[in-house]
CSV table of C-alpha atoms in Angstrom, one decimal:
chain,number,residue,atom,x,y,z
A,391,MET,CA,47.7,-20.6,-221.3
A,392,SER,CA,47.2,-22.3,-218.0
A,393,ASP,CA,45.1,-19.7,-216.2
A,394,GLY,CA,43.3,-22.4,-214.2
A,395,LEU,CA,42.0,-23.5,-217.6
A,396,ASP,CA,42.8,-27.1,-216.9
A,397,LEU,CA,40.9,-27.1,-213.7
A,398,PHE,CA,37.9,-25.8,-215.5
A,399,ARG,CA,38.2,-28.4,-218.2
A,400,GLN,CA,38.4,-31.2,-215.6
A,401,SER,CA,35.2,-30.0,-213.9
A,402,LEU,CA,33.6,-29.9,-217.3
A,403,GLN,CA,34.6,-33.5,-218.1
A,404,ALA,CA,33.6,-34.7,-214.7
A,405,ALA,CA,30.0,-33.8,-215.6
A,406,SER,CA,29.6,-37.0,-217.6
A,407,HIS,CA,25.9,-37.3,-217.2
A,408,PRO,CA,23.0,-34.8,-217.8
A,409,VAL,CA,21.1,-33.1,-215.0
A,410,LEU,CA,17.9,-33.7,-216.9
A,411,ASP,CA,17.1,-36.3,-219.5
A,412,VAL,CA,13.6,-35.9,-221.1
A,413,SER,CA,12.1,-38.3,-223.5
A,414,GLY,CA,8.8,-38.4,-225.3
A,415,ILE,CA,7.0,-36.0,-222.9
A,416,THR,CA,3.4,-35.6,-224.0
A,417,ARG,CA,0.5,-34.0,-222.1
A,418,LEU,CA,-3.0,-34.3,-223.5
A,419,TYR,CA,-6.0,-32.5,-222.1
A,420,GLY,CA,-8.7,-34.8,-223.5
A,421,GLU,CA,-8.4,-34.4,-227.2
A,422,ARG,CA,-6.4,-31.3,-227.0
A,423,ILE,CA,-2.6,-31.4,-227.1
A,424,GLY,CA,-0.8,-29.5,-224.4
A,425,CYS,CA,2.6,-30.6,-225.5
A,426,ALA,CA,3.7,-33.6,-227.7
A,427,ASP,CA,6.8,-35.8,-227.8
A,428,VAL,CA,9.4,-33.4,-226.4
A,429,ASN,CA,12.9,-34.8,-226.1
A,430,PHE,CA,16.1,-33.1,-224.8
A,431,ARG,CA,19.0,-33.4,-222.4
A,432,LEU,CA,20.3,-30.7,-220.1
A,433,TRP,CA,23.9,-30.7,-218.8
A,434,PRO,CA,25.3,-29.0,-215.7
A,435,GLY,CA,25.7,-25.2,-216.2
A,436,GLU,CA,23.5,-25.2,-219.3
A,437,VAL,CA,20.6,-22.8,-219.7
A,438,LEU,CA,17.8,-23.8,-222.1
A,439,GLY,CA,15.2,-21.4,-223.3
A,440,ILE,CA,11.8,-22.3,-224.4
A,441,VAL,CA,10.0,-19.7,-226.6
A,442,GLY,CA,6.7,-19.6,-228.4
A,443,GLU,CA,3.5,-17.7,-228.4
A,444,SER,CA,0.9,-18.0,-225.6
A,445,GLY,CA,-0.8,-21.4,-225.8
A,446,SER,CA,2.1,-23.1,-227.6
A,447,GLY,CA,2.6,-25.5,-224.7
A,448,LYS,CA,5.6,-23.9,-223.0
A,449,SER,CA,4.2,-23.8,-219.5
A,450,THR,CA,2.5,-27.2,-219.8
A,451,LEU,CA,5.9,-28.7,-220.7
A,452,LEU,CA,7.6,-26.8,-217.9
A,453,ARG,CA,5.0,-28.1,-215.4
A,454,CYS,CA,5.6,-31.7,-216.5
A,455,LEU,CA,9.3,-31.3,-216.3
A,456,ALA,CA,9.2,-29.8,-212.8
A,457,GLY,CA,6.9,-32.4,-211.4
A,458,LEU,CA,3.9,-30.1,-211.0
A,459,ASP,CA,1.9,-31.9,-213.6
A,460,GLN,CA,1.7,-35.6,-214.7
A,461,PRO,CA,2.5,-36.1,-218.3
A,462,THR,CA,0.3,-38.4,-220.4
A,463,ALA,CA,3.3,-40.2,-221.8
A,464,GLY,CA,7.1,-39.9,-221.6
A,465,ARG,CA,9.8,-39.9,-219.0
A,466,VAL,CA,11.7,-37.2,-217.0
A,467,LEU,CA,14.9,-38.4,-215.5
A,468,LEU,CA,16.7,-36.0,-213.2
A,469,ASP,CA,19.9,-36.0,-211.2
A,470,ASP,CA,19.2,-36.4,-207.5
A,471,HIS,CA,22.6,-35.9,-205.9
A,472,GLY,CA,24.3,-38.3,-208.3
A,473,THR,CA,21.6,-40.8,-209.2
A,474,MET,CA,19.1,-40.4,-212.0
A,475,VAL,CA,15.6,-40.7,-210.8
A,476,ASP,CA,12.4,-41.1,-212.8
A,477,LEU,CA,10.4,-38.2,-211.5
A,478,HIS,CA,7.0,-39.4,-212.6
A,479,ASN,CA,7.6,-43.0,-211.4
A,480,LEU,CA,7.9,-42.2,-207.7
A,481,SER,CA,5.4,-42.3,-204.9
A,482,GLU,CA,4.0,-38.9,-204.1
A,483,PRO,CA,6.1,-38.4,-200.9
A,484,GLN,CA,9.2,-39.6,-202.7
A,485,ARG,CA,8.6,-37.2,-205.6
A,486,ARG,CA,8.0,-34.3,-203.2
A,487,ALA,CA,11.3,-35.1,-201.5
A,488,VAL,CA,13.2,-35.2,-204.8
A,489,MET,CA,11.6,-31.9,-205.8
A,490,ARG,CA,12.6,-30.3,-202.6
A,491,ARG,CA,16.2,-31.6,-202.8
A,492,ALA,CA,17.0,-31.5,-206.4
A,493,LEU,CA,15.2,-28.7,-208.1
A,494,GLY,CA,13.9,-25.2,-207.8
A,495,ILE,CA,11.0,-23.4,-209.5
A,496,VAL,CA,10.7,-19.7,-210.1
A,497,HIS,CA,7.1,-18.8,-210.9
A,498,GLN,CA,6.0,-16.0,-213.1
A,499,ASN,CA,3.9,-14.6,-210.3
A,500,PRO,CA,5.9,-14.3,-207.1
A,501,ARG,CA,2.8,-14.9,-205.1
A,502,ASP,CA,2.8,-18.5,-206.4
A,503,GLY,CA,6.3,-19.1,-205.1
A,504,LEU,CA,6.3,-17.1,-201.9
A,505,ARG,CA,4.5,-17.5,-198.6
A,506,MET,CA,2.9,-14.1,-198.4
A,507,ASP,CA,2.1,-14.3,-194.6
A,508,VAL,CA,5.7,-15.2,-193.7
A,509,SER,CA,8.5,-12.7,-193.4
A,510,ALA,CA,11.1,-12.2,-196.1
A,511,GLY,CA,13.7,-13.9,-193.9
A,512,GLY,CA,11.3,-16.7,-193.1
A,513,ASN,CA,10.6,-17.3,-196.8
A,514,VAL,CA,14.3,-17.8,-197.4
A,515,GLY,CA,15.2,-19.6,-194.2
A,516,GLU,CA,12.3,-22.0,-194.5
A,517,ARG,CA,13.9,-23.7,-197.5
A,518,LEU,CA,17.0,-24.3,-195.4
A,519,MET,CA,14.9,-25.9,-192.6
A,520,ASP,CA,13.3,-28.1,-195.3
A,521,ARG,CA,16.7,-29.2,-196.1
A,522,GLY,CA,17.4,-30.1,-192.5
A,523,ASP,CA,19.3,-27.1,-191.3
A,524,ARG,CA,18.5,-26.5,-187.6
A,525,HIS,CA,20.8,-23.8,-186.3
A,526,TYR,CA,18.7,-20.6,-186.1
A,527,GLY,CA,21.6,-18.2,-186.1
A,528,LYS,CA,23.2,-19.8,-189.2
A,529,ILE,CA,19.9,-19.8,-191.0
A,530,ARG,CA,19.3,-16.1,-190.3
A,531,THR,CA,22.9,-15.3,-191.4
A,532,SER,CA,22.4,-17.2,-194.6
A,533,ALA,CA,19.0,-15.6,-195.2
A,534,THR,CA,20.5,-12.1,-194.7
A,535,GLU,CA,23.3,-12.9,-197.1
A,536,TRP,CA,20.9,-14.0,-199.7
A,537,LEU,CA,18.7,-10.9,-199.3
A,538,ARG,CA,21.9,-8.9,-200.0
A,539,ARG,CA,22.7,-11.0,-203.0
A,540,VAL,CA,19.4,-10.3,-204.6
A,541,GLU,CA,19.7,-6.6,-203.7
A,542,ILE,CA,17.1,-6.4,-200.9
A,543,ASP,CA,18.1,-4.3,-197.9
A,544,PRO,CA,18.7,-6.8,-195.1
A,545,ALA,CA,17.0,-4.3,-192.8
A,546,ARG,CA,13.8,-5.5,-194.3
A,547,ILE,CA,14.3,-9.1,-193.3
A,548,ASP,CA,11.3,-9.1,-191.0
A,549,ASP,CA,8.9,-7.4,-193.4
A,550,LEU,CA,6.2,-9.4,-195.2
A,551,PRO,CA,6.5,-9.9,-199.0
A,552,ARG,CA,3.2,-8.0,-199.5
A,553,GLN,CA,5.0,-4.9,-198.3
A,554,PHE,CA,7.5,-5.3,-201.2
A,555,SER,CA,7.2,-4.0,-204.8
A,556,GLY,CA,6.7,-6.6,-207.6
A,557,GLY,CA,10.3,-6.5,-208.6
A,558,MET,CA,11.4,-7.1,-205.0
A,559,GLN,CA,9.0,-9.9,-204.6
A,560,GLN,CA,10.4,-11.6,-207.6
A,561,ARG,CA,14.0,-11.2,-206.3
A,562,LEU,CA,12.9,-12.6,-203.0
A,563,GLN,CA,11.4,-15.6,-204.7
A,564,ILE,CA,14.7,-16.1,-206.5
A,565,ALA,CA,16.6,-16.0,-203.2
A,566,ARG,CA,14.1,-18.5,-201.7
A,567,VAL,CA,14.7,-20.9,-204.6
A,568,LEU,CA,18.5,-20.5,-204.8
A,569,VAL,CA,19.3,-20.6,-201.1
A,570,SER,CA,19.1,-24.4,-201.0
A,571,GLU,CA,21.5,-24.6,-204.0
A,572,PRO,CA,19.6,-26.7,-206.4
A,573,ARG,CA,21.5,-27.9,-209.4
A,574,LEU,CA,18.4,-27.5,-211.6
A,575,VAL,CA,16.1,-24.5,-211.8
A,576,PHE,CA,12.9,-24.0,-213.8
A,577,MET,CA,11.7,-20.5,-214.5
A,578,ASP,CA,8.4,-19.5,-216.0
A,579,GLU,CA,8.6,-16.0,-217.5
A,580,PRO,CA,10.7,-14.8,-214.6
A,581,THR,CA,10.7,-11.2,-215.8
A,582,GLY,CA,7.0,-11.1,-217.0
A,583,GLY,CA,4.9,-8.4,-215.5
A,584,LEU,CA,7.9,-6.2,-214.4
A,585,ASP,CA,8.6,-2.8,-215.9
A,586,VAL,CA,11.6,-2.6,-218.2
A,587,SER,CA,14.1,-1.1,-215.8
A,588,VAL,CA,13.3,-3.7,-213.1
A,589,GLN,CA,13.6,-6.4,-215.8
A,590,ALA,CA,17.1,-5.4,-216.7
A,591,LYS,CA,18.2,-5.5,-213.1
A,592,LEU,CA,16.6,-8.9,-212.6
A,593,LEU,CA,18.1,-10.3,-215.8
A,594,ASP,CA,21.6,-9.2,-214.8
A,595,LEU,CA,21.1,-10.8,-211.4
A,596,LEU,CA,19.8,-14.1,-212.9
A,597,ARG,CA,22.6,-14.2,-215.4
A,598,SER,CA,25.4,-13.8,-212.9
A,599,LEU,CA,23.8,-16.2,-210.3
A,600,VAL,CA,23.3,-18.9,-212.9
A,601,ARG,CA,27.0,-18.6,-213.9
A,602,GLU,CA,28.4,-18.3,-210.5
A,603,LEU,CA,26.5,-21.3,-209.1
A,604,ASN,CA,26.8,-23.3,-212.3
A,605,ILE,CA,23.1,-24.0,-212.3
A,606,ALA,CA,21.3,-25.8,-215.1
A,607,ALA,CA,18.2,-24.0,-215.9
A,608,VAL,CA,15.1,-24.2,-218.1
A,609,ILE,CA,13.6,-20.8,-218.8
A,610,VAL,CA,10.2,-20.3,-220.4
A,611,THR,CA,9.8,-16.9,-222.0
A,612,HIS,CA,8.0,-15.2,-224.9
A,613,ASP,CA,10.7,-12.4,-224.9
A,614,LEU,CA,13.4,-13.2,-227.4
A,615,ALA,CA,15.7,-10.6,-225.9
A,616,VAL,CA,15.5,-12.4,-222.6
A,617,ALA,CA,16.3,-15.7,-224.3
A,618,ARG,CA,19.3,-14.2,-226.1
A,619,LEU,CA,20.7,-12.8,-222.9
A,620,LEU,CA,20.2,-15.7,-220.6
A,621,THR,CA,20.2,-18.9,-222.6
A,622,ASP,CA,22.7,-21.1,-224.4
A,623,ARG,CA,20.2,-23.2,-226.3
A,624,LEU,CA,16.7,-22.6,-227.5
A,625,MET,CA,13.6,-24.6,-228.3
A,626,VAL,CA,10.8,-23.1,-230.3
A,627,MET,CA,7.3,-24.4,-229.6
A,628,LYS,CA,4.2,-24.2,-231.7
A,629,ASP,CA,0.9,-26.0,-231.1
A,630,GLY,CA,2.5,-28.2,-228.4
A,631,ALA,CA,5.4,-29.4,-230.6
A,632,VAL,CA,9.1,-28.4,-230.7
A,633,ILE,CA,9.5,-27.1,-234.3
A,634,GLU,CA,13.1,-25.9,-234.0
A,635,GLN,CA,16.0,-26.2,-231.6
A,636,GLY,CA,19.7,-25.4,-231.4
A,637,LEU,CA,22.2,-22.8,-230.2
A,638,THR,CA,20.3,-19.7,-229.1
A,639,ASP,CA,22.2,-17.3,-231.4
A,640,GLN,CA,21.8,-19.6,-234.4
A,641,VAL,CA,18.1,-20.1,-233.9
A,642,LEU,CA,17.6,-16.3,-233.6
A,643,ASP,CA,20.0,-15.2,-236.3
A,644,ASP,CA,19.4,-17.9,-238.9
A,645,PRO,CA,15.9,-19.4,-238.1
A,646,GLN,CA,15.0,-22.3,-240.4
A,647,HIS,CA,11.3,-22.8,-239.7
A,648,ALA,CA,8.7,-20.5,-241.1
A,649,TYR,CA,7.2,-19.9,-237.7
A,650,THR,CA,10.6,-19.0,-236.1
A,651,GLN,CA,11.3,-16.7,-239.0
A,652,LEU,CA,8.0,-15.0,-238.3
A,653,LEU,CA,8.7,-14.8,-234.6
A,654,THR,CA,12.2,-13.3,-235.0
A,655,SER,CA,11.1,-10.8,-237.7
A,656,ALA,CA,8.4,-9.5,-235.5
A,657,VAL,CA,10.9,-8.2,-232.9
A,658,LEU,CA,11.7,-4.5,-232.9
A,659,SER,CA,15.4,-4.1,-232.4
B,1315,MET,CA,51.5,-27.5,-241.4
B,1316,ASN,CA,49.6,-27.4,-238.1
B,1317,GLU,CA,46.1,-26.9,-239.4
B,1318,LEU,CA,43.4,-25.6,-237.0
B,1319,VAL,CA,40.5,-25.0,-239.4
B,1320,ARG,CA,39.4,-27.2,-242.3
B,1321,VAL,CA,36.5,-26.1,-244.5
B,1322,THR,CA,35.2,-28.6,-247.0
B,1323,ARG,CA,32.6,-27.8,-249.8
B,1324,VAL,CA,30.5,-25.5,-247.6
B,1325,GLY,CA,27.4,-24.1,-249.1
B,1326,LYS,CA,24.8,-21.7,-247.8
B,1327,SER,CA,21.4,-20.5,-249.0
B,1328,PHE,CA,18.6,-18.7,-247.1
B,1329,THR,CA,15.0,-19.7,-247.5
B,1330,LEU,CA,12.6,-16.9,-246.6
B,1331,HIS,CA,9.4,-18.8,-245.7
B,1332,ASN,CA,7.4,-15.6,-245.1
B,1333,GLN,CA,8.4,-14.0,-248.3
B,1334,GLY,CA,6.9,-16.5,-250.7
B,1335,GLY,CA,9.5,-19.2,-249.8
B,1336,VAL,CA,12.1,-17.5,-252.0
B,1337,CYS,CA,15.5,-19.2,-251.8
B,1338,LEU,CA,18.6,-17.1,-251.8
B,1339,PRO,CA,21.8,-19.0,-252.6
B,1340,VAL,CA,24.8,-17.2,-251.2
B,1341,LEU,CA,27.9,-19.5,-251.1
B,1342,GLY,CA,28.8,-22.8,-252.7
B,1343,GLY,CA,31.8,-25.1,-252.8
B,1344,VAL,CA,33.8,-23.2,-250.2
B,1345,SER,CA,37.0,-25.2,-249.3
B,1346,PHE,CA,40.1,-24.0,-247.6
B,1347,SER,CA,42.2,-24.6,-244.5
B,1348,VAL,CA,44.0,-22.3,-242.1
B,1349,ALA,CA,47.1,-23.3,-240.0
B,1350,ALA,CA,48.4,-22.0,-236.7
B,1351,GLY,CA,50.2,-18.7,-237.1
B,1352,GLU,CA,48.3,-17.8,-240.3
B,1353,SER,CA,46.0,-14.9,-240.9
B,1354,LEU,CA,43.6,-15.4,-243.8
B,1355,VAL,CA,41.7,-12.4,-245.1
B,1356,LEU,CA,38.4,-12.9,-246.9
B,1357,HIS,CA,38.5,-10.6,-249.9
B,1358,GLY,CA,35.6,-9.5,-252.1
B,1359,PRO,CA,33.0,-6.8,-252.6
B,1360,SER,CA,30.1,-6.1,-250.3
B,1361,GLY,CA,27.4,-8.7,-250.6
B,1362,ALA,CA,29.7,-11.4,-251.8
B,1363,GLY,CA,29.1,-13.4,-248.6
B,1364,LYS,CA,32.2,-12.6,-246.5
B,1365,SER,CA,30.3,-12.0,-243.3
B,1366,THR,CA,28.0,-15.0,-244.0
B,1367,LEU,CA,31.0,-17.2,-244.2
B,1368,LEU,CA,32.4,-15.9,-241.0
B,1369,ARG,CA,29.1,-16.5,-239.2
B,1370,LEU,CA,29.0,-20.1,-240.7
B,1371,LEU,CA,32.4,-20.7,-239.3
B,1372,TYR,CA,31.3,-19.6,-235.8
B,1373,GLY,CA,28.1,-21.7,-236.0
B,1374,ASN,CA,26.0,-18.6,-235.8
B,1375,TYR,CA,24.5,-19.5,-239.2
B,1376,LYS,CA,23.5,-23.0,-240.2
B,1377,CYS,CA,25.4,-24.6,-243.1
B,1378,SER,CA,23.2,-25.9,-245.9
B,1379,GLU,CA,26.0,-28.3,-246.9
B,1380,GLY,CA,29.6,-29.2,-246.2
B,1381,LYS,CA,31.9,-29.5,-243.2
B,1382,ILE,CA,33.6,-27.0,-241.0
B,1383,GLU,CA,36.1,-28.6,-238.7
B,1384,ILE,CA,37.9,-26.9,-235.9
B,1385,PHE,CA,40.8,-28.5,-234.0
B,1386,HIS,CA,39.5,-28.4,-230.5
B,1387,GLN,CA,41.8,-29.4,-227.6
B,1388,ASP,CA,42.9,-32.7,-229.1
B,1389,ARG,CA,40.3,-33.6,-231.7
B,1390,TRP,CA,38.5,-32.3,-234.7
B,1391,VAL,CA,35.0,-31.0,-234.2
B,1392,ASP,CA,32.6,-30.5,-237.1
B,1393,ILE,CA,30.7,-27.3,-236.2
B,1394,VAL,CA,28.0,-28.2,-238.8
B,1395,SER,CA,27.0,-31.6,-237.3
B,1396,ALA,CA,28.2,-31.2,-233.7
B,1397,ASP,CA,25.8,-31.1,-230.7
B,1398,PRO,CA,25.1,-27.6,-229.5
B,1399,ARG,CA,26.8,-28.5,-226.3
B,1400,ASP,CA,30.0,-29.3,-228.1
B,1401,VAL,CA,29.8,-26.1,-230.2
B,1402,LEU,CA,29.5,-24.2,-227.0
B,1403,ASP,CA,32.6,-25.9,-225.6
B,1404,VAL,CA,34.5,-25.1,-228.8
B,1405,ARG,CA,33.5,-21.5,-228.5
B,1406,ARG,CA,34.4,-21.4,-224.8
B,1407,HIS,CA,37.9,-22.6,-225.4
B,1408,THR,CA,39.0,-22.6,-229.0
B,1409,LEU,CA,36.9,-20.4,-231.3
B,1410,SER,CA,36.0,-16.7,-230.9
B,1411,TYR,CA,34.2,-14.1,-232.9
B,1412,VAL,CA,35.3,-10.5,-232.9
B,1413,SER,CA,32.8,-8.0,-234.3
B,1414,GLN,CA,32.8,-4.3,-234.2
B,1415,PHE,CA,29.6,-4.2,-232.2
B,1416,LEU,CA,29.3,-4.7,-228.4
B,1417,ARG,CA,26.3,-6.5,-227.2
B,1418,VAL,CA,25.5,-4.3,-224.2
B,1419,ILE,CA,24.4,-6.1,-221.1
B,1420,PRO,CA,22.3,-3.9,-218.8
B,1421,ARG,CA,24.1,-2.7,-215.7
B,1422,VAL,CA,27.4,-4.6,-216.2
B,1423,SER,CA,30.5,-2.4,-216.1
B,1424,ALA,CA,33.0,-2.1,-218.8
B,1425,LEU,CA,35.6,-3.7,-216.6
B,1426,ASP,CA,33.4,-6.7,-215.8
B,1427,ILE,CA,32.5,-7.1,-219.5
B,1428,VAL,CA,36.1,-7.3,-220.4
B,1429,LYS,CA,37.1,-9.7,-217.6
B,1430,GLU,CA,34.2,-12.1,-218.1
B,1431,PRO,CA,35.9,-14.4,-220.7
B,1432,LEU,CA,38.8,-14.9,-218.3
B,1433,VAL,CA,36.5,-15.6,-215.3
B,1434,THR,CA,34.5,-18.0,-217.5
B,1435,ARG,CA,37.8,-19.8,-218.3
B,1436,GLY,CA,38.6,-20.2,-214.7
B,1437,MET,CA,40.8,-17.2,-213.7
B,1438,ALA,CA,40.6,-15.7,-210.2
B,1439,PRO,CA,38.4,-12.6,-210.3
B,1440,ASP,CA,41.0,-10.1,-209.0
B,1441,MET,CA,43.7,-11.4,-211.4
B,1442,ALA,CA,41.1,-11.1,-214.2
B,1443,SER,CA,40.3,-7.5,-213.1
B,1444,LYS,CA,44.0,-6.5,-213.3
B,1445,ARG,CA,44.3,-8.0,-216.8
B,1446,ALA,CA,41.1,-6.3,-217.9
B,1447,ALA,CA,42.3,-2.9,-216.6
B,1448,ASP,CA,45.6,-3.3,-218.6
B,1449,MET,CA,43.6,-4.1,-221.7
B,1450,LEU,CA,41.2,-1.2,-221.4
B,1451,ALA,CA,44.2,1.2,-220.8
B,1452,ARG,CA,45.9,-0.2,-223.9
B,1453,LEU,CA,42.8,0.6,-225.9
B,1454,ASN,CA,42.7,4.1,-224.6
B,1455,ILE,CA,39.5,3.8,-222.6
B,1456,PRO,CA,39.7,6.5,-219.9
B,1457,GLU,CA,39.8,5.0,-216.4
B,1458,ARG,CA,36.8,7.0,-215.3
B,1459,LEU,CA,34.6,4.9,-217.6
B,1460,TRP,CA,35.8,1.5,-216.4
B,1461,SER,CA,33.2,1.1,-213.6
B,1462,LEU,CA,30.3,2.3,-215.8
B,1463,ALA,CA,28.1,0.2,-218.0
B,1464,PRO,CA,28.9,0.9,-221.7
B,1465,ALA,CA,25.3,1.6,-222.7
B,1466,THR,CA,26.0,5.3,-222.7
B,1467,PHE,CA,29.5,5.2,-224.2
B,1468,SER,CA,30.2,6.5,-227.7
B,1469,GLY,CA,30.1,4.0,-230.6
B,1470,GLY,CA,33.9,4.0,-230.8
B,1471,GLU,CA,34.3,3.4,-227.1
B,1472,GLN,CA,31.9,0.5,-227.2
B,1473,GLN,CA,33.7,-1.0,-230.1
B,1474,ARG,CA,37.0,-0.8,-228.2
B,1475,VAL,CA,35.5,-2.3,-225.1
B,1476,ASN,CA,34.4,-5.2,-227.3
B,1477,ILE,CA,37.9,-5.6,-228.8
B,1478,ALA,CA,39.3,-5.6,-225.3
B,1479,ARG,CA,36.9,-8.3,-224.3
B,1480,SER,CA,37.8,-10.3,-227.4
B,1481,PHE,CA,41.6,-10.1,-227.2
B,1482,ILE,CA,41.9,-10.4,-223.4
B,1483,SER,CA,41.9,-14.2,-223.8
B,1484,VAL,CA,43.2,-15.1,-227.2
B,1485,THR,CA,41.8,-18.4,-228.6
B,1486,PRO,CA,43.4,-20.8,-231.0
B,1487,VAL,CA,41.0,-19.7,-233.8
B,1488,MET,CA,39.8,-16.2,-234.1
B,1489,LEU,CA,37.2,-14.8,-236.5
B,1490,LEU,CA,37.6,-11.1,-237.1
B,1491,ASP,CA,34.7,-9.1,-238.6
B,1492,GLU,CA,36.1,-5.7,-239.5
B,1493,PRO,CA,37.5,-5.1,-236.0
B,1494,THR,CA,39.2,-1.9,-237.1
B,1495,ALA,CA,36.3,-0.3,-238.9
B,1496,SER,CA,35.7,3.3,-237.9
B,1497,LEU,CA,38.6,3.4,-235.4
B,1498,ASP,CA,41.0,6.4,-235.4
B,1499,ALA,CA,44.6,5.8,-236.5
B,1500,GLN,CA,46.0,5.4,-232.9
B,1501,ASN,CA,43.5,2.8,-231.9
B,1502,ARG,CA,43.7,1.0,-235.2
B,1503,GLU,CA,47.4,0.7,-234.6
B,1504,VAL,CA,46.7,-1.0,-231.2
B,1505,VAL,CA,44.2,-3.4,-232.8
B,1506,ILE,CA,46.7,-4.3,-235.5
B,1507,SER,CA,49.3,-5.1,-232.9
B,1508,LEU,CA,46.8,-7.2,-231.0
B,1509,ILE,CA,46.1,-9.2,-234.1
B,1510,GLU,CA,49.8,-9.7,-234.8
B,1511,GLU,CA,50.4,-10.8,-231.3
B,1512,ALA,CA,47.6,-13.3,-231.5
B,1513,ARG,CA,49.0,-14.7,-234.8
B,1514,LYS,CA,52.5,-14.9,-233.5
B,1515,SER,CA,51.3,-16.7,-230.4
B,1516,GLY,CA,50.0,-19.5,-232.7
B,1517,SER,CA,46.4,-18.6,-233.3
B,1518,ALA,CA,44.8,-19.1,-236.7
B,1519,LEU,CA,43.0,-16.0,-237.8
B,1520,ILE,CA,40.3,-15.5,-240.4
B,1521,GLY,CA,39.2,-11.9,-241.0
B,1522,ILE,CA,37.4,-9.3,-243.0
B,1523,PHE,CA,39.2,-6.0,-243.3
B,1524,HIS,CA,38.1,-3.2,-245.7
B,1525,ASP,CA,41.0,-1.0,-245.1
B,1526,GLU,CA,43.8,-2.0,-247.6
B,1527,GLN,CA,46.6,-0.9,-245.2
B,1528,VAL,CA,45.2,-3.0,-242.3
B,1529,ARG,CA,44.7,-5.9,-244.7
B,1530,GLU,CA,48.3,-5.8,-245.8
B,1531,ARG,CA,49.6,-5.7,-242.2
B,1532,ALA,CA,47.1,-8.0,-240.5
B,1533,SER,CA,47.0,-10.9,-243.0
B,1534,THR,CA,49.4,-13.5,-244.3
B,1535,ARG,CA,47.2,-14.9,-247.1
B,1536,ARG,CA,44.0,-14.0,-248.9
B,1537,ILE,CA,41.2,-15.8,-250.6
B,1538,ASP,CA,38.8,-14.2,-253.1
B,1539,ILE,CA,35.3,-15.0,-251.8
B,1540,GLN,CA,33.8,-14.2,-255.2
B,1541,SER,CA,35.0,-17.6,-256.5
B,1542,PHE,CA,32.5,-19.1,-254.1
B,1543,THR,CA,29.7,-16.7,-254.5
B,1544,VAL,CA,26.5,-18.2,-255.9
B,1545,ALA,CA,24.1,-15.5,-257.1
B,1546,GLU,CA,21.9,-15.1,-260.1
B,1547,ALA,CA,22.4,-11.3,-260.3
B,1548,ALA,CA,25.0,-10.0,-257.9
């Protein structure tokens, strides 16, 4: 069997260092624990899910990982075009530059990730301009292409996001994040707040884009079905701590911790 | 013998924390190995732990004790202690699990579902489509269904889509969880020949088959799982 397998193997072996290397991340709010002592590594093309009930520290952790919040302790190393940089040990302008170059963030509420007073095409094209692209025609072509990829009619390129439905806004946000081809993407409940049929469409889209672009992703969700569909590995959080982690199907089908057993047995399937 | 699977003193028990912490021992002291070109059938009554063992081998269940080594590319990987990332790599290239159930993905067509393993392993999409079409035809899925998502297919059709997906890219080690259950005679024949082809091409197979006739034809060796069953009152 040499169906291009060898090529694939080589590209896998070439990925000899992680995209994200997290150690001891802790975020305290006064006495209260946001998240405590979280450690993991994420490799190119891997998708990590973080599950747990509301208040378990999932979003706090994600904010620390993505540079939106400063951890109380710990270190986040991420791959900035071949060099590992310490995200929380940079000057503010440096950190912003790294965040722009190396990572993408999909917010639960598209309003937090989109500029609502800028056209759909502008929302996507702006990221390319941030990156240094200057050719207007090329930017517009690229934006059009991305609208098509996320299944938004390119005829609506000049419409404002507020004229879009919730599902379309979320897809537009995904286009805005992925257009600059980040190798690492953080998603906070990307399908939250959408009705089930729209969710399915979005999940399928995310799943194929993540694979096609070989993106490493961290996805926070409270929906175990979403985790099963999109992620390779899973971390379960409770009261700010990671209580169980492993292969997604193993954690869901043979949970070891009492809380994970409770979580998986509560799902209707 | 060219061994591909080595199982050493594997044991499994389930602890149900939310049901009074009751501990259910299922298997203990499981040891065997399987070589390339062999097909091992797990034999035993319902509840003896056959499916549990198959899931342990795939890393879907977590072993309580023992080692499960799979020969992956040019080295042995212990599924029990390996990093998730390495287990995923073993599954991508070496180890596959064939069940009778298709995990339906919303909106993805039968053809795309079947070709996905080939694309994941690096084949060009149009080449993969051609191979997927051949496989669906071989399993008697009508062409008008290929472009549709299998959510609305009959149970038997979904099962055959899953088998097409599983056998389109044969891996060195294949775990078969009753792949022929509830298939009609014609399709059962197709699956048996797919199994034989995989074995003759050098794969090591481990399977559960309830149908005696299928078992006879699809296996070269059997082990009685009851000798490993740990249960107070089975």
